[in-house]
C-alpha cells in the first residue's frame, strides 16, 4: 500500500511541475518558449545574454524571463532572441554586434528590451547576425548584418 501511495504521489508531483508549451524557437545553442499561460521561458547557451535572464551564464533548465503573461510570438537568431506581446510591441535581447536587435545600437542586451514604440509586429525570425520581421499590414522588415544581401534591400549595406 505504501508503495502504491508513494508512486501515485510521485506521479502527481511530476505532473504538477510539467510545463505546457504553446510556442518554441531555437537559435544556435539556446531555446525560448511561450507557455500556455503566456509566460516567456528560455534555456541554453547564454554568452551574449540570448537567454535573457540578466546574466551571461548558460542554463540547462527553462527559466522564466519575465513575469508578464501576454507574450504571443517568438523568434530566434543565432545568438539573439525576440518576442512579441499581445499589444504588438517587439522585444529583443542577446548578441547585437551588427545591429540585429534593431534598436539602432550594437551593444548586447541581457534582458528583453522593447524595440521601438510600434505596436503592429506580427512575426519575427533571425539568421546568424540579422533579423526579419512581418508587421500586421503585411510589410517585411529586416536589419542587421547584410554581407551577402540577406536583408533583401538591394544592397550589401548592414542596417541597425
Tab-separated table of C-alpha atoms in Angstrom:
chain	number	residue	atom	x	y	z
A	1	UNK	CA	0.000	0.000	0.000
A	2	UNK	CA	2.803	2.423	0.880
A	3	UNK	CA	4.494	1.705	-2.456
A	4	UNK	CA	1.313	2.446	-4.405
A	5	UNK	CA	0.727	5.637	-2.457
A	6	UNK	CA	4.333	6.746	-2.985
A	7	UNK	CA	4.094	6.004	-6.718
A	8	UNK	CA	0.813	7.917	-7.012
A	9	UNK	CA	2.243	10.865	-5.079
A	10	UNK	CA	5.404	10.973	-7.218
A	11	UNK	CA	3.335	10.938	-10.420
A	12	UNK	CA	1.248	13.835	-9.108
A	13	UNK	CA	4.368	15.858	-8.267
A	14	UNK	CA	5.884	15.182	-11.697
A	15	UNK	CA	2.648	16.182	-13.439
A	16	UNK	CA	2.262	19.394	-11.440
A	17	UNK	CA	5.816	20.529	-12.304
A	18	UNK	CA	5.499	19.869	-16.028
A	19	UNK	CA	5.284	22.841	-18.381
A	20	UNK	CA	2.785	23.028	-21.206
A	21	UNK	CA	4.238	24.939	-24.152
A	22	UNK	CA	2.447	26.852	-26.928
A	23	UNK	CA	5.423	28.038	-28.988
A	24	UNK	CA	9.115	27.231	-29.178
A	25	UNK	CA	12.084	28.588	-31.151
A	26	UNK	CA	15.765	27.681	-31.080
A	27	UNK	CA	18.904	29.584	-32.003
A	28	UNK	CA	22.404	28.173	-32.405
A	29	UNK	CA	22.503	26.721	-28.881
A	30	UNK	CA	19.634	28.315	-26.951
A	31	UNK	CA	15.866	27.933	-26.884
A	32	UNK	CA	12.980	30.234	-25.989
A	33	UNK	CA	9.367	29.224	-25.465
A	34	UNK	CA	5.960	30.576	-24.546
A	35	UNK	CA	3.973	28.519	-22.033
A	36	UNK	CA	0.181	28.039	-22.139
A	37	UNK	CA	-0.203	30.830	-19.564
A	38	UNK	CA	1.567	33.361	-21.840
A	39	UNK	CA	4.808	33.431	-19.848
A	40	UNK	CA	8.194	33.556	-21.559
A	41	UNK	CA	10.922	30.986	-20.835
A	42	UNK	CA	14.447	30.314	-22.125
A	43	UNK	CA	17.417	27.996	-21.630
A	44	UNK	CA	20.759	27.005	-23.156
A	45	UNK	CA	23.965	28.787	-24.131
A	46	UNK	CA	23.993	32.382	-22.905
A	47	UNK	CA	27.365	34.062	-23.586
A	48	UNK	CA	25.653	37.102	-25.138
A	49	UNK	CA	22.536	37.276	-22.965
A	50	UNK	CA	20.336	35.448	-25.500
A	51	UNK	CA	18.578	33.569	-22.678
A	52	UNK	CA	17.520	36.921	-21.227
A	53	UNK	CA	17.967	36.059	-17.550
A	54	UNK	CA	20.021	39.121	-16.512
A	55	UNK	CA	23.303	37.245	-16.925
A	56	UNK	CA	25.686	35.623	-19.354
A	57	UNK	CA	25.521	32.284	-17.537
A	58	UNK	CA	24.177	29.350	-19.523
A	59	UNK	CA	21.361	27.269	-18.065
A	60	UNK	CA	20.290	23.686	-18.756
A	61	UNK	CA	16.764	24.174	-17.397
A	62	UNK	CA	13.987	26.530	-18.530
A	63	UNK	CA	13.986	29.844	-16.635
A	64	UNK	CA	11.136	32.347	-16.658
A	65	UNK	CA	12.289	35.507	-18.405
A	66	UNK	CA	9.708	37.948	-17.067
A	67	UNK	CA	6.544	37.978	-15.010
A	68	UNK	CA	4.487	39.220	-17.976
A	69	UNK	CA	1.811	36.838	-19.261
A	70	UNK	CA	0.997	38.445	-22.613
A	71	UNK	CA	3.689	37.019	-24.917
A	72	UNK	CA	2.228	35.704	-28.200
A	73	UNK	CA	5.061	35.198	-30.694
A	74	UNK	CA	8.780	34.397	-30.538
A	75	UNK	CA	11.759	34.060	-32.832
A	76	UNK	CA	15.454	33.403	-32.515
A	77	UNK	CA	18.585	34.160	-34.424
A	78	UNK	CA	21.989	32.623	-33.991
A	79	UNK	CA	22.688	34.258	-30.608
A	80	UNK	CA	19.754	36.662	-30.281
A	81	UNK	CA	16.095	36.331	-29.304
A	82	UNK	CA	12.821	38.152	-29.889
A	83	UNK	CA	9.292	38.095	-28.544
A	84	UNK	CA	6.106	39.950	-29.415
A	85	UNK	CA	3.441	40.828	-26.861
A	86	UNK	CA	-0.305	40.760	-27.438
A	87	UNK	CA	-0.254	44.562	-27.784
A	88	UNK	CA	2.012	44.183	-30.855
A	89	UNK	CA	5.199	45.514	-29.248
A	90	UNK	CA	8.524	43.934	-30.173
A	91	UNK	CA	11.155	42.920	-27.616
A	92	UNK	CA	14.720	41.740	-28.297
A	93	UNK	CA	17.800	40.593	-26.393
A	94	UNK	CA	21.150	38.876	-26.877
A	95	UNK	CA	24.015	39.404	-29.335
A	96	UNK	CA	23.845	42.727	-31.182
A	97	UNK	CA	27.286	43.463	-32.722
A	98	UNK	CA	25.718	44.078	-36.153
A	99	UNK	CA	22.500	45.762	-35.000
A	100	UNK	CA	20.470	42.566	-35.344
A	101	UNK	CA	18.255	43.619	-32.410
A	102	UNK	CA	17.008	46.581	-34.446
A	103	UNK	CA	17.462	49.165	-31.703
A	104	UNK	CA	19.931	51.379	-33.666
A	105	UNK	CA	22.752	50.222	-31.379
A	106	UNK	CA	25.380	47.483	-31.369
A	107	UNK	CA	25.614	46.553	-27.683
A	108	UNK	CA	24.258	43.248	-26.376
A	109	UNK	CA	21.140	43.138	-24.170
A	110	UNK	CA	20.800	40.575	-21.358
A	111	UNK	CA	17.067	41.061	-20.762
A	112	UNK	CA	14.128	41.615	-23.119
A	113	UNK	CA	14.273	45.240	-24.253
A	114	UNK	CA	11.477	46.927	-26.188
A	115	UNK	CA	12.492	47.692	-29.770
A	116	UNK	CA	10.917	50.972	-30.861
A	117	UNK	CA	7.371	52.007	-29.980
A	118	UNK	CA	5.364	50.481	-32.815
A	119	UNK	CA	2.501	48.154	-31.944
A	120	UNK	CA	1.901	46.255	-35.166
A	121	UNK	CA	4.519	43.482	-35.153
A	122	UNK	CA	3.208	40.039	-36.098
A	123	UNK	CA	6.072	37.550	-36.607
A	124	UNK	CA	9.853	37.577	-36.302
A	125	UNK	CA	12.784	35.323	-37.071
A	126	UNK	CA	16.531	35.665	-37.125
A	127	UNK	CA	19.530	34.427	-39.030
A	128	UNK	CA	23.141	34.310	-37.933
A	129	UNK	CA	23.541	38.073	-37.423
A	130	UNK	CA	20.387	39.525	-38.986
A	131	UNK	CA	16.638	39.629	-38.388
A	132	UNK	CA	13.456	39.577	-40.490
A	133	UNK	CA	10.019	40.585	-39.229
A	134	UNK	CA	6.460	40.935	-40.516
A	135	UNK	CA	4.041	43.633	-39.460
A	136	UNK	CA	0.277	43.210	-39.363
A	137	UNK	CA	-0.029	45.286	-42.557
A	138	UNK	CA	1.982	42.628	-44.445
A	139	UNK	CA	5.182	44.661	-44.785
A	140	UNK	CA	8.522	42.883	-44.365
A	141	UNK	CA	11.286	44.493	-42.312
A	142	UNK	CA	14.934	43.470	-41.981
A	143	UNK	CA	18.015	44.638	-40.108
A	144	UNK	CA	21.489	43.534	-39.015
A	145	UNK	CA	24.454	42.195	-40.967
A	146	UNK	CA	23.958	42.261	-44.725
A	147	UNK	CA	27.248	40.926	-46.090
A	148	UNK	CA	25.540	38.780	-48.745
A	149	UNK	CA	22.363	40.810	-49.287
A	150	UNK	CA	20.365	38.647	-46.867
A	151	UNK	CA	18.292	41.665	-45.801
A	152	UNK	CA	16.760	41.863	-49.276
A	153	UNK	CA	17.191	45.637	-49.580
A	154	UNK	CA	19.050	45.688	-52.911
A	155	UNK	CA	22.486	46.310	-51.416
A	156	UNK	CA	25.036	44.689	-49.086
A	157	UNK	CA	24.981	47.535	-46.563
A	158	UNK	CA	24.233	46.431	-42.996
A	159	UNK	CA	21.368	48.142	-41.150
A	160	UNK	CA	20.954	48.719	-37.407
